[in-house]
């Protein structure tokens, strides 16, 4: 028997409860199944929405185990790439949304949805990063592939005190960029500077949208976790041939802009999809993240460690904006 956080959809309410399960209770994976002892998971904004029933994250059948991230040790495998005892990472591919996810001490996952844990990255560090760190690394890679390099000008990160934003600041800083962090949290300034931000700008400078279709060129590149009018402002303020990597919609999913920044300055809007990112690129991203982030980075980014029982309360705190950094879930810790 093992423990898992299970969501049930009762009339008008999603209920989350830690239950004892048997391995036979786990749904079978769609193909090339890998049976895992899950070591750690993490708490992402999407997880908070799922656990509290605040958003339409769950697209599978109830009951379901949420958790869009996991790192685990292989107990048994039908996938040729892995052997018993290997440590692997699972993020995206509808884990914790359609398929049972990482808030469980055991899991069955298709081997095609897993990548090896890189050498030099511990299981807890993998989940301190989690989807947030993976998304941040994909964003940095996209900027690099479109000519954004250290010394080329300031790179802006919006939503910088959040999980993905703070890791983006750390990655860009480690690469030698001049990093400008945008946040509405006055208490996050010292934290962001410790990660590599050279200056801080309040989020209200961007959230009203641009005053003109093309404004003064400020940014060589940007990583945007907000969307909406903030993203529209960034597009108008990019320098010639600058790029913005976009992965969030906390500020809205609509984008009001014009073609002028694209045809007059040749700027690039780069969409970042961490959910269905191909595995070859996943491996590259995880290996680069391992190389760029030091133990000190992970210590700064790590907010706290919780057990399965703590997830509902921590989810509410995360959605209320009360969390700075990343929450690690030790799924093997029984309280």
JSON list of N, CA and C in Angstrom, two decimals, residues 46 57-61 64-68 92-101 275:
[
{"chain": "A", "resi": 46, "resn": "UNK", "atom": "N", "xyz": [-0.68, 25.73, -11.87]},
{"chain": "A", "resi": 46, "resn": "UNK", "atom": "CA", "xyz": [-1.69, 24.84, -12.46]},
{"chain": "A", "resi": 46, "resn": "UNK", "atom": "C", "xyz": [-2.13, 23.78, -11.46]},
{"chain": "A", "resi": 57, "resn": "UNK", "atom": "N", "xyz": [-8.46, 22.61, -15.01]},
{"chain": "A", "resi": 57, "resn": "UNK", "atom": "CA", "xyz": [-7.20, 21.96, -15.32]},
{"chain": "A", "resi": 57, "resn": "UNK", "atom": "C", "xyz": [-7.40, 20.48, -15.61]},
{"chain": "A", "resi": 58, "resn": "UNK", "atom": "N", "xyz": [-8.22, 19.82, -14.78]},
{"chain": "A", "resi": 58, "resn": "UNK", "atom": "CA", "xyz": [-8.43, 18.38, -14.94]},
{"chain": "A", "resi": 58, "resn": "UNK", "atom": "C", "xyz": [-9.31, 18.11, -16.15]},
{"chain": "A", "resi": 59, "resn": "UNK", "atom": "N", "xyz": [-8.78, 17.37, -17.09]},
{"chain": "A", "resi": 59, "resn": "UNK", "atom": "CA", "xyz": [-9.52, 17.02, -18.31]},
{"chain": "A", "resi": 59, "resn": "UNK", "atom": "C", "xyz": [-9.73, 15.52, -18.43]},
{"chain": "A", "resi": 60, "resn": "UNK", "atom": "N", "xyz": [-9.29, 14.79, -17.41]},
{"chain": "A", "resi": 60, "resn": "UNK", "atom": "CA", "xyz": [-9.54, 13.36, -17.38]},
{"chain": "A", "resi": 60, "resn": "UNK", "atom": "C", "xyz": [-10.71, 13.04, -16.48]},
{"chain": "A", "resi": 61, "resn": "UNK", "atom": "N", "xyz": [-10.86, 11.77, -16.18]},
{"chain": "A", "resi": 61, "resn": "UNK", "atom": "CA", "xyz": [-11.96, 11.31, -15.33]},
{"chain": "A", "resi": 61, "resn": "UNK", "atom": "C", "xyz": [-11.56, 11.37, -13.86]},
{"chain": "A", "resi": 64, "resn": "UNK", "atom": "N", "xyz": [-8.87, 11.28, -9.67]},
{"chain": "A", "resi": 64, "resn": "UNK", "atom": "CA", "xyz": [-7.58, 11.43, -10.34]},
{"chain": "A", "resi": 64, "resn": "UNK", "atom": "C", "xyz": [-6.55, 11.94, -9.33]},
{"chain": "A", "resi": 65, "resn": "UNK", "atom": "N", "xyz": [-5.31, 11.55, -9.54]},
{"chain": "A", "resi": 65, "resn": "UNK", "atom": "CA", "xyz": [-4.19, 12.06, -8.76]},
{"chain": "A", "resi": 65, "resn": "UNK", "atom": "C", "xyz": [-3.58, 13.22, -9.54]},
{"chain": "A", "resi": 66, "resn": "UNK", "atom": "N", "xyz": [-3.56, 14.45, -8.97]},
{"chain": "A", "resi": 66, "resn": "UNK", "atom": "CA", "xyz": [-2.97, 15.59, -9.67]},
{"chain": "A", "resi": 66, "resn": "UNK", "atom": "C", "xyz": [-1.45, 15.59, -9.52]},
{"chain": "A", "resi": 67, "resn": "UNK", "atom": "N", "xyz": [-0.84, 16.70, -9.97]},
{"chain": "A", "resi": 67, "resn": "UNK", "atom": "CA", "xyz": [0.61, 16.84, -9.89]},
{"chain": "A", "resi": 67, "resn": "UNK", "atom": "C", "xyz": [1.24, 16.73, -11.26]},
{"chain": "A", "resi": 68, "resn": "UNK", "atom": "N", "xyz": [1.61, 17.88, -11.85]},
{"chain": "A", "resi": 68, "resn": "UNK", "atom": "CA", "xyz": [2.09, 17.87, -13.24]},
{"chain": "A", "resi": 68, "resn": "UNK", "atom": "C", "xyz": [3.58, 17.55, -13.34]},
{"chain": "A", "resi": 92, "resn": "UNK", "atom": "N", "xyz": [4.72, 17.55, -17.95]},
{"chain": "A", "resi": 92, "resn": "UNK", "atom": "CA", "xyz": [3.92, 17.75, -19.16]},
{"chain": "A", "resi": 92, "resn": "UNK", "atom": "C", "xyz": [3.27, 16.47, -19.65]},
{"chain": "A", "resi": 93, "resn": "UNK", "atom": "N", "xyz": [2.99, 16.45, -20.95]},
{"chain": "A", "resi": 93, "resn": "UNK", "atom": "CA", "xyz": [2.31, 15.31, -21.58]},
{"chain": "A", "resi": 93, "resn": "UNK", "atom": "C", "xyz": [1.02, 14.95, -20.86]},
{"chain": "A", "resi": 94, "resn": "UNK", "atom": "N", "xyz": [0.32, 15.95, -20.30]},
{"chain": "A", "resi": 94, "resn": "UNK", "atom": "CA", "xyz": [-0.98, 15.80, -19.63]},
{"chain": "A", "resi": 94, "resn": "UNK", "atom": "C", "xyz": [-0.90, 15.04, -18.31]},
{"chain": "A", "resi": 95, "resn": "UNK", "atom": "N", "xyz": [0.32, 14.92, -17.78]},
{"chain": "A", "resi": 95, "resn": "UNK", "atom": "CA", "xyz": [0.49, 14.33, -16.45]},
{"chain": "A", "resi": 95, "resn": "UNK", "atom": "C", "xyz": [-0.23, 15.20, -15.43]},
{"chain": "A", "resi": 96, "resn": "UNK", "atom": "N", "xyz": [-1.03, 14.59, -14.57]},
{"chain": "A", "resi": 96, "resn": "UNK", "atom": "CA", "xyz": [-1.76, 15.33, -13.57]},
{"chain": "A", "resi": 96, "resn": "UNK", "atom": "C", "xyz": [-2.95, 16.11, -14.10]},
{"chain": "A", "resi": 97, "resn": "UNK", "atom": "N", "xyz": [-3.24, 15.96, -15.39]},
{"chain": "A", "resi": 97, "resn": "UNK", "atom": "CA", "xyz": [-4.39, 16.63, -16.01]},
{"chain": "A", "resi": 97, "resn": "UNK", "atom": "C", "xyz": [-5.35, 15.60, -16.61]},
{"chain": "A", "resi": 98, "resn": "UNK", "atom": "N", "xyz": [-4.81, 14.69, -17.42]},
{"chain": "A", "resi": 98, "resn": "UNK", "atom": "CA", "xyz": [-5.57, 13.57, -17.98]},
{"chain": "A", "resi": 98, "resn": "UNK", "atom": "C", "xyz": [-5.11, 12.27, -17.33]},
{"chain": "A", "resi": 99, "resn": "UNK", "atom": "N", "xyz": [-3.79, 12.10, -17.26]},
{"chain": "A", "resi": 99, "resn": "UNK", "atom": "CA", "xyz": [-3.20, 10.92, -16.61]},
{"chain": "A", "resi": 99, "resn": "UNK", "atom": "C", "xyz": [-2.94, 11.21, -15.14]},
{"chain": "A", "resi": 100, "resn": "UNK", "atom": "N", "xyz": [-2.94, 10.16, -14.32]},
{"chain": "A", "resi": 100, "resn": "UNK", "atom": "CA", "xyz": [-2.60, 10.34, -12.91]},
{"chain": "A", "resi": 100, "resn": "UNK", "atom": "C", "xyz": [-1.19, 10.88, -12.79]},
{"chain": "A", "resi": 101, "resn": "UNK", "atom": "N", "xyz": [-1.01, 11.85, -11.85]},
{"chain": "A", "resi": 101, "resn": "UNK", "atom": "CA", "xyz": [0.23, 12.59, -11.79]},
{"chain": "A", "resi": 101, "resn": "UNK", "atom": "C", "xyz": [1.12, 12.26, -10.61]},
{"chain": "A", "resi": 275, "resn": "UNK", "atom": "N", "xyz": [4.47, 21.62, -22.40]},
{"chain": "A", "resi": 275, "resn": "UNK", "atom": "CA", "xyz": [3.65, 20.43, -22.20]},
{"chain": "A", "resi": 275, "resn": "UNK", "atom": "C", "xyz": [3.99, 19.32, -23.19]}
]
